[in-house]
PDB file of C-alpha atoms in Angstrom:
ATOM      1  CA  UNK S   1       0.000   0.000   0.000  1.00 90.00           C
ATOM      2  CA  UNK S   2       1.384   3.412  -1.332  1.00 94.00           C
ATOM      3  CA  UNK S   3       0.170   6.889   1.228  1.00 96.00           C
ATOM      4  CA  UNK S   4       0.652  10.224   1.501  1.00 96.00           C
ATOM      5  CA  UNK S   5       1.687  11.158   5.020  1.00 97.00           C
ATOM      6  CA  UNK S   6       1.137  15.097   6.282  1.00 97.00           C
ATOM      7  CA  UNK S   7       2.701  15.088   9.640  1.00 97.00           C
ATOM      8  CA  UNK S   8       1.627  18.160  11.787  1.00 97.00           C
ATOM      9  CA  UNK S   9       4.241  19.425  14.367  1.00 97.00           C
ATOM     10  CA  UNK S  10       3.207  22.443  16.616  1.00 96.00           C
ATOM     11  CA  UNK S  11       4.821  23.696  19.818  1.00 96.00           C
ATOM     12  CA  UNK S  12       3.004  22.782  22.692  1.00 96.00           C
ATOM     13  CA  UNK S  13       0.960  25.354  24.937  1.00 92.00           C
ATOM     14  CA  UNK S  14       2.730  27.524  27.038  1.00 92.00           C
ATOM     15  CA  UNK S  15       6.022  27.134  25.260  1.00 95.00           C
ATOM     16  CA  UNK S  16       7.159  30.045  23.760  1.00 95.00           C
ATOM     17  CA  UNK S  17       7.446  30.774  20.592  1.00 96.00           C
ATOM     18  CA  UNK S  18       9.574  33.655  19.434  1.00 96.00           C
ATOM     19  CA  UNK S  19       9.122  32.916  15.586  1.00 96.00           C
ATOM     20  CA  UNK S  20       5.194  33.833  16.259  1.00 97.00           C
ATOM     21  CA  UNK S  21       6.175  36.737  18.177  1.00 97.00           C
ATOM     22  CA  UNK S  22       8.513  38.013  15.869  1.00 97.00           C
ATOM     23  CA  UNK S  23       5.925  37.303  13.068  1.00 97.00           C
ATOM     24  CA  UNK S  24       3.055  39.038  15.033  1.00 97.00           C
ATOM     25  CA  UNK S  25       5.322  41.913  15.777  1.00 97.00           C
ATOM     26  CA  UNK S  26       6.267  42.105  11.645  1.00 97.00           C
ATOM     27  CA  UNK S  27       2.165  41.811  10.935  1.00 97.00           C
ATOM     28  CA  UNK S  28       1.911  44.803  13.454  1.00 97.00           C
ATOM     29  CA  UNK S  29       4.103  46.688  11.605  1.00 97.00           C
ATOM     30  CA  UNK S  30       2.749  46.604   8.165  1.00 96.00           C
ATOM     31  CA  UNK S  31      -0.453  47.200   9.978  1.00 96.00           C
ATOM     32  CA  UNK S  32      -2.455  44.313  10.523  1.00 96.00           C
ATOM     33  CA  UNK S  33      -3.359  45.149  13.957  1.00 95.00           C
ATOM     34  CA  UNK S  34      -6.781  42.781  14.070  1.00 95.00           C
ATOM     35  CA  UNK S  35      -4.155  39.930  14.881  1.00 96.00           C
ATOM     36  CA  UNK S  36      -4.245  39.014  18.447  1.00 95.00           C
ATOM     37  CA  UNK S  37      -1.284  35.801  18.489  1.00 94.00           C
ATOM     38  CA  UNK S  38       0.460  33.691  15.922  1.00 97.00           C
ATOM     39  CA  UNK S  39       2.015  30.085  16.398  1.00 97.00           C
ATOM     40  CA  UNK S  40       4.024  28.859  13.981  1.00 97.00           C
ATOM     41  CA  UNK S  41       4.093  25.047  13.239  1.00 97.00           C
ATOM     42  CA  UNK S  42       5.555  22.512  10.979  1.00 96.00           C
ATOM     43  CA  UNK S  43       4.011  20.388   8.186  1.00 97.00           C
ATOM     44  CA  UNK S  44       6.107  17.012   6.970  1.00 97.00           C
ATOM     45  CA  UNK S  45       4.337  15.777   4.066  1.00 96.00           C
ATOM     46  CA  UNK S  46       5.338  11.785   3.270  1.00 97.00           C
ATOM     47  CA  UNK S  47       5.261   9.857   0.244  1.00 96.00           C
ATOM     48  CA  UNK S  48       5.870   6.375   1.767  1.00 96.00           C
ATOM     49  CA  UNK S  49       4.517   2.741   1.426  1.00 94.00           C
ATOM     50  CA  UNK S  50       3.492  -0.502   4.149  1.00 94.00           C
ATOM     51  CA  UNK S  51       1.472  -3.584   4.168  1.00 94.00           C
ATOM     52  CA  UNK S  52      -1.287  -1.526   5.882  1.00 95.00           C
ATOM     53  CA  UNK S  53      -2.659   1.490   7.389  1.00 95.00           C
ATOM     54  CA  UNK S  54      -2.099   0.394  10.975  1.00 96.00           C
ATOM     55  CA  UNK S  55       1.994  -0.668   9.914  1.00 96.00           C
ATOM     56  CA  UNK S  56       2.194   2.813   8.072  1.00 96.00           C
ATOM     57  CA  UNK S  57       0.579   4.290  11.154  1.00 97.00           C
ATOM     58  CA  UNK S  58       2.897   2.552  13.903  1.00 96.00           C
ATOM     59  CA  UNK S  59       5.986   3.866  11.422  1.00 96.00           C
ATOM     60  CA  UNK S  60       4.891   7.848  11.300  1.00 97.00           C
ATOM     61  CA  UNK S  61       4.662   7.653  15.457  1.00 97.00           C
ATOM     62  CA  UNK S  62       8.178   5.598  15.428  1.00 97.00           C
ATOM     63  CA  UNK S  63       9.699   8.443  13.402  1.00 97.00           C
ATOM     64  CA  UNK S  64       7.844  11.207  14.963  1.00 97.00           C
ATOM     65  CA  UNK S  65       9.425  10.069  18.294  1.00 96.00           C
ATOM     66  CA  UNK S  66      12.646   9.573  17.243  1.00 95.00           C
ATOM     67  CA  UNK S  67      13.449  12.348  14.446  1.00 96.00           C
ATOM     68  CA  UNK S  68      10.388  14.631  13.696  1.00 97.00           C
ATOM     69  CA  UNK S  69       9.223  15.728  16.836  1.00 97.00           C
ATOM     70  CA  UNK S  70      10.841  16.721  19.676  1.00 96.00           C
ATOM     71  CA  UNK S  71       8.587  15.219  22.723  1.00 94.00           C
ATOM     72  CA  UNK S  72       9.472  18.109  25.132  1.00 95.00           C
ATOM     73  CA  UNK S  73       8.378  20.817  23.651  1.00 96.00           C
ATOM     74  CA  UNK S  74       6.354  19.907  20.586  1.00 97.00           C
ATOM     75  CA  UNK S  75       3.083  17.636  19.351  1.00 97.00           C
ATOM     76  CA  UNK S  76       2.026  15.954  16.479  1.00 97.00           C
ATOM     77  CA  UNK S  77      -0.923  14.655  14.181  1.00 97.00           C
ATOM     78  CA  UNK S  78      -1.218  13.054  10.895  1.00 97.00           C
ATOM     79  CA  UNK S  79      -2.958  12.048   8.283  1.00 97.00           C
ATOM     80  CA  UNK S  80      -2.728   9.065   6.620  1.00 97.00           C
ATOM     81  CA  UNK S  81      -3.684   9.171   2.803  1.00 95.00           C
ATOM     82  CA  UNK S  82      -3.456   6.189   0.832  1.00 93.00           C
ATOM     83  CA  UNK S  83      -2.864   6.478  -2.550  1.00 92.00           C
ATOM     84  CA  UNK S  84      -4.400   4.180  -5.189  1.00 85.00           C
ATOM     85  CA  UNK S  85      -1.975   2.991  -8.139  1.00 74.00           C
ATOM     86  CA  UNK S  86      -3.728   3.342 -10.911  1.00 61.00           C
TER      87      UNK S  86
ATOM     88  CA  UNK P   1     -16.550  38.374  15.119  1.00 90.00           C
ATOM     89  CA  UNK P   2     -13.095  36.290  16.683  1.00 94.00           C
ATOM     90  CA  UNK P   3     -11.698  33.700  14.715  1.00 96.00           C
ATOM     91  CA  UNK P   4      -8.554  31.171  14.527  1.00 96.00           C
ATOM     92  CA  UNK P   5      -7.146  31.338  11.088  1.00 97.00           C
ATOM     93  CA  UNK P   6      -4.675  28.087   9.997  1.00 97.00           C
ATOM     94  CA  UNK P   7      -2.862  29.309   7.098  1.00 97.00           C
ATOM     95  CA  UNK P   8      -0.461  26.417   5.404  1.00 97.00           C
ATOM     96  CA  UNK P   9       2.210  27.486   3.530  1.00 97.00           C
ATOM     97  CA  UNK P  10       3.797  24.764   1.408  1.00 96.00           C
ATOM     98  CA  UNK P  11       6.824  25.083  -1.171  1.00 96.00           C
ATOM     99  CA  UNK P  12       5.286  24.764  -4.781  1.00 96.00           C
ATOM    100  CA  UNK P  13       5.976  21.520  -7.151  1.00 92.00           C
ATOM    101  CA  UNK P  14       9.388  21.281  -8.603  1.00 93.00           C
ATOM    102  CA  UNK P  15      10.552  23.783  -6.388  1.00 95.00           C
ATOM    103  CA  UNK P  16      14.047  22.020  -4.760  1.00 95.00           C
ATOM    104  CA  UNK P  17      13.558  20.965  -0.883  1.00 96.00           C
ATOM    105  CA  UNK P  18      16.838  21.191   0.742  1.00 96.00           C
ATOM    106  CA  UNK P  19      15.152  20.677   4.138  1.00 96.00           C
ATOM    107  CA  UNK P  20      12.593  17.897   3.462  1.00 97.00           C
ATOM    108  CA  UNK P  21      15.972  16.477   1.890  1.00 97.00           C
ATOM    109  CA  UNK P  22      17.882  16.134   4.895  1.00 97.00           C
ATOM    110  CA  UNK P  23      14.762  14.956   6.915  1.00 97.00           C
ATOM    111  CA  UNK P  24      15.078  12.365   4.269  1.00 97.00           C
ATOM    112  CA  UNK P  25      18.155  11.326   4.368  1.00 97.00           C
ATOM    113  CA  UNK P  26      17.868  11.018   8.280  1.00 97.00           C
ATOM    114  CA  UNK P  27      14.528   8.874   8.297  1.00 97.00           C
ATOM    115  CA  UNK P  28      16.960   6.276   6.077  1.00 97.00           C
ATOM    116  CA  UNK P  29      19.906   5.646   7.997  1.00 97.00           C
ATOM    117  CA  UNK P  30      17.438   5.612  10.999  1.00 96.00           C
ATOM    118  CA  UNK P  31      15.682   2.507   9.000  1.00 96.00           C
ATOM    119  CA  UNK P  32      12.847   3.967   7.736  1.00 96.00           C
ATOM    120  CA  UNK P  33      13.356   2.887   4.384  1.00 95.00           C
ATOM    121  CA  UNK P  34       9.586   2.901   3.106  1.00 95.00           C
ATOM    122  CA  UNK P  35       9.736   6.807   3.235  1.00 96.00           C
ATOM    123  CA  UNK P  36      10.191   8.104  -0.769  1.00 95.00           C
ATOM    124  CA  UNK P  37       9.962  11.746  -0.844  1.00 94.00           C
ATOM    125  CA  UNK P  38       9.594  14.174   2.045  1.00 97.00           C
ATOM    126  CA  UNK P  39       8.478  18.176   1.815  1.00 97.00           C
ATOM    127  CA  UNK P  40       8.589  20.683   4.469  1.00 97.00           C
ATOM    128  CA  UNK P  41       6.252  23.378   4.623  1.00 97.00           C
ATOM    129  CA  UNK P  42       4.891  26.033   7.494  1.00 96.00           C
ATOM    130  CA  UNK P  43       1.658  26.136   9.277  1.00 97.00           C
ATOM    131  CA  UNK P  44       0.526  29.353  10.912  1.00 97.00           C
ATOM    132  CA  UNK P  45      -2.151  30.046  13.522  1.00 96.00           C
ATOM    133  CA  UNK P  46      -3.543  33.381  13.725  1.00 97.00           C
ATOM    134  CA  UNK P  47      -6.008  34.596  16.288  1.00 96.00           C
ATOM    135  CA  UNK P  48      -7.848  37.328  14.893  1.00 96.00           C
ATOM    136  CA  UNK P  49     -10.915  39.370  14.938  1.00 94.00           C
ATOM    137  CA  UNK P  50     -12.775  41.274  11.918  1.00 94.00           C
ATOM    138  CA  UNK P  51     -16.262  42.355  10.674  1.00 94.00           C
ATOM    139  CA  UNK P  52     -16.790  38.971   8.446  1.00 94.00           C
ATOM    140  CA  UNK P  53     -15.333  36.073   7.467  1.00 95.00           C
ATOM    141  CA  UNK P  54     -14.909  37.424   4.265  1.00 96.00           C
ATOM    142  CA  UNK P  55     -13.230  40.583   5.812  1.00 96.00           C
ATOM    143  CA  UNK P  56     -10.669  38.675   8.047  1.00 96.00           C
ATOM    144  CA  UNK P  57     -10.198  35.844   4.598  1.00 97.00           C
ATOM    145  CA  UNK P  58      -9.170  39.056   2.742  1.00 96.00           C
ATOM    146  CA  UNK P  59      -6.701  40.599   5.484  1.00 96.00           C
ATOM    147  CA  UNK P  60      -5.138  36.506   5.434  1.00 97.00           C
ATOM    148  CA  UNK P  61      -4.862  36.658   1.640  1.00 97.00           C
ATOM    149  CA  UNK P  62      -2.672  40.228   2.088  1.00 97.00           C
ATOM    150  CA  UNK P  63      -0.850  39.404   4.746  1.00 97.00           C
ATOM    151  CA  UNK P  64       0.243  35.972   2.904  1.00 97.00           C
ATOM    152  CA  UNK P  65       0.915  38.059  -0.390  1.00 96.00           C
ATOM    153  CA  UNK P  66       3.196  40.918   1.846  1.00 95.00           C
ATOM    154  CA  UNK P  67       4.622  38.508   4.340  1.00 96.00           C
ATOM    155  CA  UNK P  68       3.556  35.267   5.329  1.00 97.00           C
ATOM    156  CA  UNK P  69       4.488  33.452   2.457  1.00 97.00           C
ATOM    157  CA  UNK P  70       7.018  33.702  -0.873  1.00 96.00           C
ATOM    158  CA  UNK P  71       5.228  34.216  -4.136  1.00 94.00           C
ATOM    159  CA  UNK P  72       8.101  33.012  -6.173  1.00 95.00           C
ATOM    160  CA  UNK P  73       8.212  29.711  -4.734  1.00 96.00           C
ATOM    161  CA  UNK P  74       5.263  29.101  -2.043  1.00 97.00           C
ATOM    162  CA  UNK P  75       1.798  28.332  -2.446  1.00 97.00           C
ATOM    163  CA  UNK P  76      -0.623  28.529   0.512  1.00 97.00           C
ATOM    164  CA  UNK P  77      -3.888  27.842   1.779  1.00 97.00           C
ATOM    165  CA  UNK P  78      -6.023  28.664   4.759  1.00 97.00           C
ATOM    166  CA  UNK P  79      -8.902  27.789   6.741  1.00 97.00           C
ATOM    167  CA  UNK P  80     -10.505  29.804   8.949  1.00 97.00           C
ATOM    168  CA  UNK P  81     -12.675  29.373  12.173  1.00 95.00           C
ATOM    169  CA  UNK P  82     -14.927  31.427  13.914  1.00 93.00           C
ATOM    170  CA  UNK P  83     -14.385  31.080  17.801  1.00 92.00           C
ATOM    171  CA  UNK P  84     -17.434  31.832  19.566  1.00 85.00           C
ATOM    172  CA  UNK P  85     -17.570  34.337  22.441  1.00 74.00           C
ATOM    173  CA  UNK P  86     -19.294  32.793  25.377  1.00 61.00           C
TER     174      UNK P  86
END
């Protein structure tokens, strides 16, 4: 089975994030003023292949833990899209 | 009206991925050789408030074109969410 992974990774509440801030600040500036916060996140997007949705599933958390999210200061969701060879 | 605003900001096709590269490269000597092709790309949450949801989808759309994302080689997308005031 062939799938198209999109890994979310966000920072997890209460951690600070000075990318937002600076991007809030530079939103400020040009005038957007109607914008109260801004988080800034990561999006991993996949193309990979297993024997099923649970094995493909069980891999994305394997690598999340290990390489694509760090589990002290950041979560993450996917979405697991397979993708029919035609 | 208060609403959360996603906005995904994703390097367009053909465009070279130095970054979803390396991520690459990583998730394979880690063992995870069912991965093919990895991108990167940017999520950003916005808090904001405006008249209408057509009024705050029109401030996303500038602030994507002036700052949020690169023209030359981004494409985005948003959603947006009306949080309601209790």
């Amino acid at each position: 089975m062939n799938a198209n992974v999109t890994v979310y990774v966000s920072l997890k509440e209460g951690v600070l994030d000075p990318q937002g801030s600076a991007v809030e600040k530079s939103l400020h500036q040009l005038g957007y003023e109607s914008v109260a916060d801004v988080r800034v996140g990561k999006t991993m997007t996949l193309t990979m292949s297993g024997d099923s949705k649970e094995a493909i599933a069980k891999q994305v958390e394997a690598m999340c833990d290990q390489l694509l999210a760090n589990p002290v200061i950041e979560d993450f969701t996917y979405e697991i899209e397979e993708v029919l060879s035609v």
